[in-house]
Amino acid sequence: MIVILKENINQEQLESLIQWLESLALNVQKIQGCGQTLLSLLGDTSGLDIDLIRALDIVEEVKRIQEPFRRSGRKFHPQNSILDINGIKLGDGHFQLIAGPCSVESEEQICGIAHAVKAAGAGLLRGGAFKPRTSPYSFQGIGDEGIRLLLEAKHQSGLPIVTEIMSLSQLPLFEEVDMIQVGARNMQNFELLKALGQLRKPVLLKRGISSTLEELLLSAEYILAGGNEQVVLCERGIRTFSNYTRNTLDLSAVPVLKSLSHLPVLVDPSHATGKSSLVPPMSLAAVAAGADGLLIEVHSNPPCALCDGQQALRPEEFHGLAKKIQCIRACLNEGSAGDGNV
Ligand code: PEP
Ligand code: MN
């Protein structure tokens, strides 16, 4: 980090700034130009409050050289991370389809979908037990019973399960869940992120509706800083002025995140578009953009779904899409190794 000081500053104030920075275990080097003084700070500056330094009387500007996301960034971890979700690998060439209904509704529904998506090539089963809904009057999910039914579907199909946690108090229910999803609305629920950092279980972290990529990486940092290294990022569309689709799929987030971070990156075309007809084309585009996997909503009877039926693929549509994804991956993999599930 570089601190640019104002001209003709009070030397006592400068000395006390240097002393304070050194007390934070930073190596401070003073660079004297003609009229201008710079301080170069070496060491771990990630905990430093940049705005606090900027607000000091003698400071003109502060520039970060290093990204604030040390653990999720590539600088200290250049090789791609590979997650192990109960035997299913994700990342660095291990591509996964994660599919299932928006919400778990009944044993027949979730077990039927589990078998169908597995037959089509999905590596993991998704399904919401606790649903974050905009209106308190909308269906809120079937709660604990949903987790029980997901575990039954896992038992029957052999697919590991992914489901969303909405609050810390639900954590004890997630003991046998293979991957915990943090939804867009909870991306900055820092207490929840800290608690998930204490687990040694994969976490699927969705990008917040209006979050920058830096904010997403800093949220991942909360989990990694606790010692849980199993984090996958998920681009699920952001809020823009475009209202034809439910959200706007920011596909450039995929190559950007993959260049900044070693963590695998998923795309959720279902919530990004909100329309089942747009899910296949955007899925193919996401694979071409380098996504490590897709999170896709599938329902055997979308018009009767209790949640998000308008964006759900039928199992046979999902099957057709999985075949096309295989073709795109084969093109991309020509000449390079890859042993993902699809
Ligand atoms: C979901 O995956 O069911 C969900 C609610 O997603 P998001 O948090 O992206 O809205
Ligand atoms: Mn949904």
Short mmCIF file of C-alpha atoms and ligand atoms in Angstrom, two decimals:
data_model
loop_
_atom_site.label_atom_id
_atom_site.label_comp_id
_atom_site.label_asym_id
_atom_site.label_seq_id
_atom_site.Cartn_x
_atom_site.Cartn_y
_atom_site.Cartn_z
CA MET A 1 0.00 0.00 0.00
CA ILE A 2 1.24 3.49 -0.79
CA VAL A 3 0.31 6.54 1.31
CA ILE A 4 0.80 9.82 -0.54
CA LEU A 5 1.28 12.72 1.87
CA LYS A 6 0.37 16.35 1.36
CA GLU A 7 3.11 18.91 0.74
CA ASN A 8 4.71 20.80 3.66
CA ILE A 9 3.26 18.62 6.35
CA ASN A 10 3.85 18.76 10.05
CA GLN A 11 6.79 16.41 10.79
CA GLU A 12 5.47 15.47 14.25
CA GLN A 13 2.22 14.25 12.71
CA LEU A 14 4.22 12.30 10.13
CA GLU A 15 6.36 10.63 12.80
CA SER A 16 3.31 9.63 14.84
CA LEU A 17 1.66 8.18 11.70
CA ILE A 18 4.79 6.12 10.98
CA GLN A 19 4.96 4.92 14.59
CA TRP A 20 1.32 3.88 14.53
CA LEU A 21 1.75 1.99 11.23
CA GLU A 22 4.85 0.24 12.58
CA SER A 23 2.94 -0.76 15.70
CA LEU A 24 0.63 -2.70 13.33
CA ALA A 25 3.61 -4.89 12.30
CA LEU A 26 4.06 -3.07 8.99
CA ASN A 27 7.40 -2.22 7.48
CA VAL A 28 7.17 1.50 6.62
CA GLN A 29 9.55 3.06 4.13
CA LYS A 30 9.62 6.81 3.67
CA ILE A 31 10.29 7.97 0.11
CA GLN A 32 11.19 11.65 -0.15
CA GLY A 33 10.66 13.31 -3.56
CA CYS A 34 11.03 17.00 -4.35
CA GLY A 35 8.30 18.47 -2.16
CA GLN A 36 6.31 15.22 -1.99
CA THR A 37 6.66 12.40 0.56
CA LEU A 38 5.34 8.88 0.09
CA LEU A 39 5.10 6.03 2.58
CA SER A 40 5.40 2.52 1.25
CA LEU A 41 3.76 -0.05 3.58
CA LEU A 42 4.99 -3.62 3.36
CA GLY A 43 3.32 -6.51 5.18
CA ASP A 44 -0.26 -7.62 5.70
CA THR A 45 -2.33 -4.50 5.06
CA SER A 46 -5.60 -6.40 4.65
CA GLY A 47 -6.84 -5.37 8.09
CA LEU A 48 -5.97 -1.71 7.62
CA ASP A 49 -8.84 0.79 7.44
CA ILE A 50 -7.93 2.64 4.25
CA ASP A 51 -10.63 5.31 4.77
CA LEU A 52 -9.30 6.09 8.23
CA ILE A 53 -5.81 6.80 6.83
CA ARG A 54 -7.29 8.75 3.92
CA ALA A 55 -9.13 11.01 6.37
CA LEU A 56 -5.94 12.09 8.18
CA ASP A 57 -4.95 15.75 7.83
CA ILE A 58 -1.53 15.02 6.35
CA VAL A 59 -2.68 12.40 3.84
CA GLU A 60 -3.43 13.25 0.20
CA GLU A 61 -4.28 9.77 -1.11
CA VAL A 62 -3.89 6.07 -0.32
CA LYS A 63 -3.45 3.40 -3.00
CA ARG A 64 -3.78 -0.33 -2.52
CA ILE A 65 -1.35 -2.37 -4.57
CA GLN A 66 -2.49 -5.72 -3.29
CA GLU A 67 -6.09 -6.91 -3.45
CA PRO A 68 -7.82 -7.06 -0.05
CA PHE A 69 -8.89 -10.67 -0.62
CA ARG A 70 -5.71 -12.54 0.33
CA ARG A 71 -7.15 -16.00 0.81
CA SER A 72 -9.59 -16.10 -2.09
CA GLY A 73 -7.17 -14.31 -4.42
CA ARG A 74 -4.72 -16.06 -6.70
CA LYS A 75 -1.64 -14.24 -5.50
CA PHE A 76 -0.87 -16.58 -2.60
CA HIS A 77 -2.76 -19.55 -4.07
CA PRO A 78 -2.06 -19.66 -7.81
CA GLN A 79 -3.37 -23.17 -8.47
CA ASN A 80 -7.12 -23.77 -8.94
CA SER A 81 -8.93 -25.15 -5.90
CA ILE A 82 -10.78 -28.43 -6.22
CA LEU A 83 -13.70 -29.03 -3.86
CA ASP A 84 -14.57 -32.52 -2.68
CA ILE A 85 -18.29 -32.69 -2.03
CA ASN A 86 -18.69 -36.11 -0.48
CA GLY A 87 -16.67 -37.74 -3.25
CA ILE A 88 -17.81 -35.42 -6.07
CA LYS A 89 -15.03 -33.15 -7.28
CA LEU A 90 -15.66 -29.61 -8.45
CA GLY A 91 -13.19 -27.18 -10.04
CA ASP A 92 -10.03 -27.27 -12.14
CA GLY A 93 -11.56 -29.33 -14.96
CA HIS A 94 -14.05 -31.17 -12.76
CA PHE A 95 -17.33 -29.81 -14.10
CA GLN A 96 -20.60 -30.46 -12.26
CA LEU A 97 -24.28 -30.03 -12.93
CA ILE A 98 -26.23 -29.31 -9.75
CA ALA A 99 -29.92 -29.73 -10.43
CA GLY A 100 -33.24 -30.02 -8.65
CA PRO A 101 -36.35 -28.08 -7.74
CA CYS A 102 -36.39 -24.59 -6.30
CA SER A 103 -38.17 -26.06 -3.31
CA VAL A 104 -38.60 -29.50 -1.81
CA GLU A 105 -42.35 -30.24 -1.85
CA SER A 106 -42.84 -33.95 -1.11
CA GLU A 107 -40.93 -37.23 -0.98
CA GLU A 108 -42.34 -38.32 -4.32
CA GLN A 109 -41.36 -35.00 -5.92
CA ILE A 110 -37.77 -34.76 -4.66
CA CYS A 111 -36.93 -38.46 -5.07
CA GLY A 112 -38.41 -38.54 -8.58
CA ILE A 113 -36.41 -35.47 -9.62
CA ALA A 114 -33.26 -36.84 -7.99
CA HIS A 115 -33.40 -40.01 -10.09
CA ALA A 116 -34.19 -38.04 -13.26
CA VAL A 117 -31.38 -35.49 -12.91
CA LYS A 118 -28.91 -38.21 -11.98
CA ALA A 119 -29.83 -40.15 -15.12
CA ALA A 120 -29.20 -36.96 -17.13
CA GLY A 121 -25.71 -36.56 -15.65
CA ALA A 122 -26.15 -34.30 -12.61
CA GLY A 123 -23.48 -34.77 -9.94
CA LEU A 124 -25.41 -33.14 -7.10
CA LEU A 125 -29.05 -32.60 -6.12
CA ARG A 126 -30.29 -29.16 -5.14
CA GLY A 127 -33.55 -28.26 -3.38
CA GLY A 128 -34.64 -25.56 -0.96
CA ALA A 129 -36.08 -26.48 2.43
CA PHE A 130 -35.96 -22.89 3.77
CA LYS A 131 -36.91 -20.38 1.07
CA PRO A 132 -36.05 -16.68 1.12
CA ARG A 133 -39.16 -15.09 -0.41
CA THR A 134 -39.74 -11.42 -1.15
CA SER A 135 -43.24 -11.56 0.29
CA PRO A 136 -43.91 -13.02 3.73
CA TYR A 137 -47.18 -14.41 2.32
CA SER A 138 -45.47 -16.54 -0.32
CA PHE A 139 -44.64 -20.21 0.26
CA GLN A 140 -41.67 -20.28 2.65
CA GLY A 141 -40.49 -23.87 2.09
CA ILE A 142 -41.29 -26.90 4.22
CA GLY A 143 -38.36 -26.35 6.59
CA ASP A 144 -36.92 -29.26 8.65
CA GLU A 145 -39.09 -31.74 6.79
CA GLY A 146 -37.48 -30.57 3.54
CA ILE A 147 -34.03 -31.47 4.86
CA ARG A 148 -35.31 -34.89 5.91
CA LEU A 149 -36.74 -35.49 2.42
CA LEU A 150 -33.51 -34.33 0.76
CA LEU A 151 -31.59 -36.86 2.86
CA GLU A 152 -34.04 -39.53 1.74
CA ALA A 153 -33.51 -38.50 -1.91
CA LYS A 154 -29.75 -38.63 -1.33
CA HIS A 155 -30.11 -42.11 0.15
CA GLN A 156 -32.20 -43.32 -2.79
CA SER A 157 -30.23 -41.69 -5.60
CA GLY A 158 -26.71 -41.57 -4.17
CA LEU A 159 -26.45 -37.86 -5.11
CA PRO A 160 -24.89 -35.50 -2.54
CA ILE A 161 -27.26 -32.66 -1.64
CA VAL A 162 -27.04 -28.86 -1.66
CA THR A 163 -29.53 -26.74 0.25
CA GLU A 164 -29.79 -23.18 1.47
CA ILE A 165 -29.28 -22.00 5.04
CA MET A 166 -30.99 -18.75 6.00
CA SER A 167 -29.95 -18.26 9.58
CA LEU A 168 -27.39 -19.44 12.10
CA SER A 169 -30.06 -21.10 14.20
CA GLN A 170 -30.68 -23.62 11.38
CA LEU A 171 -27.08 -24.86 11.41
CA PRO A 172 -27.68 -28.01 13.54
CA LEU A 173 -30.12 -29.24 10.87
CA PHE A 174 -27.37 -29.14 8.22
CA GLU A 175 -25.11 -31.78 9.76
CA GLU A 176 -25.72 -34.37 7.03
CA VAL A 177 -26.10 -31.85 4.20
CA ASP A 178 -23.14 -32.20 1.81
CA MET A 179 -22.89 -28.59 0.65
CA ILE A 180 -24.49 -25.56 2.30
CA GLN A 181 -25.82 -22.81 0.05
CA VAL A 182 -25.66 -19.16 1.11
CA GLY A 183 -28.22 -17.38 -1.02
CA ALA A 184 -27.91 -14.00 -2.69
CA ARG A 185 -29.79 -12.27 0.12
CA ASN A 186 -27.41 -13.61 2.75
CA MET A 187 -24.13 -13.01 0.93
CA GLN A 188 -23.27 -10.32 3.46
CA ASN A 189 -24.68 -12.01 6.55
CA PHE A 190 -21.26 -11.86 8.14
CA GLU A 191 -22.14 -13.75 11.32
CA LEU A 192 -23.44 -16.62 9.20
CA LEU A 193 -20.31 -16.53 7.01
CA LYS A 194 -18.07 -16.61 10.09
CA ALA A 195 -19.95 -19.63 11.48
CA LEU A 196 -19.61 -21.44 8.13
CA GLY A 197 -15.90 -20.66 8.25
CA GLN A 198 -15.68 -22.83 11.37
CA LEU A 199 -17.10 -25.86 9.54
CA ARG A 200 -15.14 -28.22 7.30
CA LYS A 201 -17.94 -28.57 4.80
CA PRO A 202 -18.32 -27.14 1.26
CA VAL A 203 -20.18 -23.84 0.95
CA LEU A 204 -21.87 -22.56 -2.20
CA LEU A 205 -21.77 -18.77 -1.97
CA LYS A 206 -24.08 -16.83 -4.27
CA ARG A 207 -23.40 -13.31 -5.44
CA GLY A 208 -25.68 -10.73 -3.83
CA ILE A 209 -28.30 -9.06 -6.00
CA SER A 210 -26.38 -5.75 -6.06
CA SER A 211 -22.92 -6.91 -5.06
CA THR A 212 -19.66 -6.19 -6.79
CA LEU A 213 -17.23 -9.01 -7.48
CA GLU A 214 -14.89 -7.59 -4.85
CA GLU A 215 -17.68 -7.81 -2.28
CA LEU A 216 -18.36 -11.41 -3.29
CA LEU A 217 -14.69 -12.30 -2.87
CA LEU A 218 -14.57 -10.55 0.50
CA SER A 219 -17.58 -12.59 1.63
CA ALA A 220 -15.75 -15.75 0.53
CA GLU A 221 -12.80 -14.41 2.52
CA TYR A 222 -14.90 -14.56 5.73
CA ILE A 223 -15.40 -18.30 5.23
CA LEU A 224 -11.80 -18.97 4.20
CA ALA A 225 -10.42 -16.89 7.07
CA GLY A 226 -12.14 -19.26 9.50
CA GLY A 227 -10.18 -22.15 8.00
CA ASN A 228 -12.91 -23.60 5.75
CA GLU A 229 -11.26 -23.77 2.34
CA GLN A 230 -14.17 -25.40 0.53
CA VAL A 231 -15.96 -22.47 -1.11
CA VAL A 232 -17.52 -22.25 -4.55
CA LEU A 233 -18.68 -18.90 -5.94
CA CYS A 234 -21.93 -18.59 -7.89
CA GLU A 235 -22.98 -15.90 -10.35
CA ARG A 236 -26.80 -15.82 -10.28
CA GLY A 237 -27.61 -12.54 -12.01
CA ILE A 238 -27.61 -9.01 -10.67
CA ARG A 239 -30.21 -6.24 -10.53
CA THR A 240 -30.01 -3.81 -13.47
CA PHE A 241 -32.42 -1.55 -15.36
CA SER A 242 -33.13 -4.38 -17.79
CA ASN A 243 -36.46 -5.86 -16.74
CA TYR A 244 -37.21 -8.37 -19.47
CA THR A 245 -35.37 -11.01 -17.47
CA ARG A 246 -35.67 -11.55 -13.70
CA ASN A 247 -32.03 -10.45 -13.26
CA THR A 248 -29.15 -9.74 -15.63
CA LEU A 249 -26.69 -12.59 -15.98
CA ASP A 250 -23.22 -11.09 -15.66
CA LEU A 251 -21.34 -13.73 -17.61
CA SER A 252 -18.15 -11.74 -17.65
CA ALA A 253 -18.06 -12.41 -13.91
CA VAL A 254 -16.93 -15.95 -14.74
CA PRO A 255 -13.60 -15.15 -16.42
CA VAL A 256 -13.05 -12.18 -14.09
CA LEU A 257 -13.57 -14.25 -10.93
CA LYS A 258 -11.45 -17.05 -12.32
CA SER A 259 -8.61 -14.68 -13.05
CA LEU A 260 -8.81 -13.04 -9.59
CA SER A 261 -9.50 -16.18 -7.57
CA HIS A 262 -8.56 -19.86 -7.37
CA LEU A 263 -12.08 -20.81 -6.22
CA PRO A 264 -14.39 -22.67 -8.61
CA VAL A 265 -17.16 -20.59 -10.21
CA LEU A 266 -20.71 -21.75 -10.89
CA VAL A 267 -23.45 -20.07 -12.89
CA ASP A 268 -27.15 -20.23 -11.99
CA PRO A 269 -29.02 -19.43 -15.23
CA SER A 270 -32.39 -20.17 -13.60
CA HIS A 271 -32.44 -17.26 -11.13
CA ALA A 272 -30.42 -15.10 -13.53
CA THR A 273 -33.07 -15.20 -16.26
CA GLY A 274 -36.27 -16.28 -14.50
CA LYS A 275 -37.51 -17.91 -17.73
CA SER A 276 -37.16 -21.58 -18.55
CA SER A 277 -36.73 -20.83 -22.28
CA LEU A 278 -33.61 -18.78 -21.52
CA VAL A 279 -31.99 -21.38 -19.28
CA PRO A 280 -30.54 -23.62 -22.04
CA PRO A 281 -28.90 -20.85 -24.12
CA MET A 282 -27.45 -19.11 -21.07
CA SER A 283 -26.23 -22.44 -19.68
CA LEU A 284 -24.32 -23.13 -22.88
CA ALA A 285 -22.90 -19.60 -22.85
CA ALA A 286 -21.80 -20.04 -19.23
CA VAL A 287 -20.01 -23.28 -20.06
CA ALA A 288 -18.29 -21.57 -22.99
CA ALA A 289 -17.29 -18.72 -20.65
CA GLY A 290 -15.46 -21.23 -18.44
CA ALA A 291 -17.92 -21.98 -15.62
CA ASP A 292 -16.95 -24.96 -13.46
CA GLY A 293 -20.55 -26.01 -13.15
CA LEU A 294 -24.19 -24.96 -13.35
CA LEU A 295 -26.97 -24.73 -10.78
CA ILE A 296 -30.22 -25.43 -12.61
CA GLU A 297 -33.79 -25.65 -11.37
CA VAL A 298 -35.63 -28.76 -12.56
CA HIS A 299 -39.22 -29.71 -11.76
CA SER A 300 -41.30 -32.59 -13.09
CA ASN A 301 -44.42 -30.43 -13.29
CA PRO A 302 -43.36 -26.76 -13.51
CA PRO A 303 -46.88 -25.23 -13.75
CA CYS A 304 -47.71 -26.82 -10.38
CA ALA A 305 -44.39 -25.99 -8.66
CA LEU A 306 -44.81 -24.22 -5.31
CA CYS A 307 -41.92 -21.91 -6.13
CA ASP A 308 -40.19 -20.65 -9.32
CA GLY A 309 -42.03 -22.95 -11.74
CA GLN A 310 -41.63 -20.37 -14.52
CA GLN A 311 -37.89 -20.91 -14.64
CA ALA A 312 -37.78 -24.68 -14.09
CA LEU A 313 -36.77 -27.12 -16.80
CA ARG A 314 -38.65 -30.40 -17.11
CA PRO A 315 -36.40 -33.45 -16.58
CA GLU A 316 -36.42 -34.25 -20.32
CA GLU A 317 -35.41 -30.66 -21.16
CA PHE A 318 -32.61 -30.90 -18.62
CA HIS A 319 -31.49 -34.15 -20.22
CA GLY A 320 -31.35 -32.52 -23.66
CA LEU A 321 -29.41 -29.57 -22.24
CA ALA A 322 -26.92 -31.86 -20.50
CA LYS A 323 -26.14 -33.50 -23.85
CA LYS A 324 -25.49 -30.11 -25.48
CA ILE A 325 -23.28 -29.11 -22.55
CA GLN A 326 -21.27 -32.26 -23.17
CA CYS A 327 -20.74 -31.15 -26.79
CA ILE A 328 -19.58 -27.67 -25.75
CA ARG A 329 -17.24 -29.15 -23.14
CA ALA A 330 -15.83 -31.60 -25.64
CA CYS A 331 -14.98 -28.66 -27.96
CA LEU A 332 -13.39 -26.72 -25.10
CA ASN A 333 -11.48 -29.73 -23.85
CA GLU A 334 -10.10 -30.72 -27.24
CA GLY A 335 -6.48 -31.39 -26.59
CA SER A 336 -6.72 -30.81 -22.81
CA ALA A 337 -7.60 -33.24 -20.02
CA GLY A 338 -10.84 -33.00 -18.07
CA ASP A 339 -12.65 -35.69 -16.15
CA GLY A 340 -15.76 -33.96 -14.84
CA ASN A 341 -19.03 -35.69 -14.39
CA VAL A 342 -20.60 -34.48 -17.64
C1 PEP B 1 -32.23 -20.56 -4.82
O1 PEP B 1 -31.18 -21.03 -5.31
O2 PEP B 1 -33.24 -21.23 -4.65
C2 PEP B 1 -32.27 -19.12 -4.49
C3 PEP B 1 -33.21 -18.63 -3.68
O3 PEP B 1 -31.33 -18.42 -5.10
P1 PEP B 1 -30.84 -16.87 -4.92
O4 PEP B 1 -30.30 -16.77 -3.53
O5 PEP B 1 -29.79 -16.77 -5.97
O6 PEP B 1 -32.03 -16.01 -5.18
MN MN B 2 -35.65 -20.66 -7.00
#
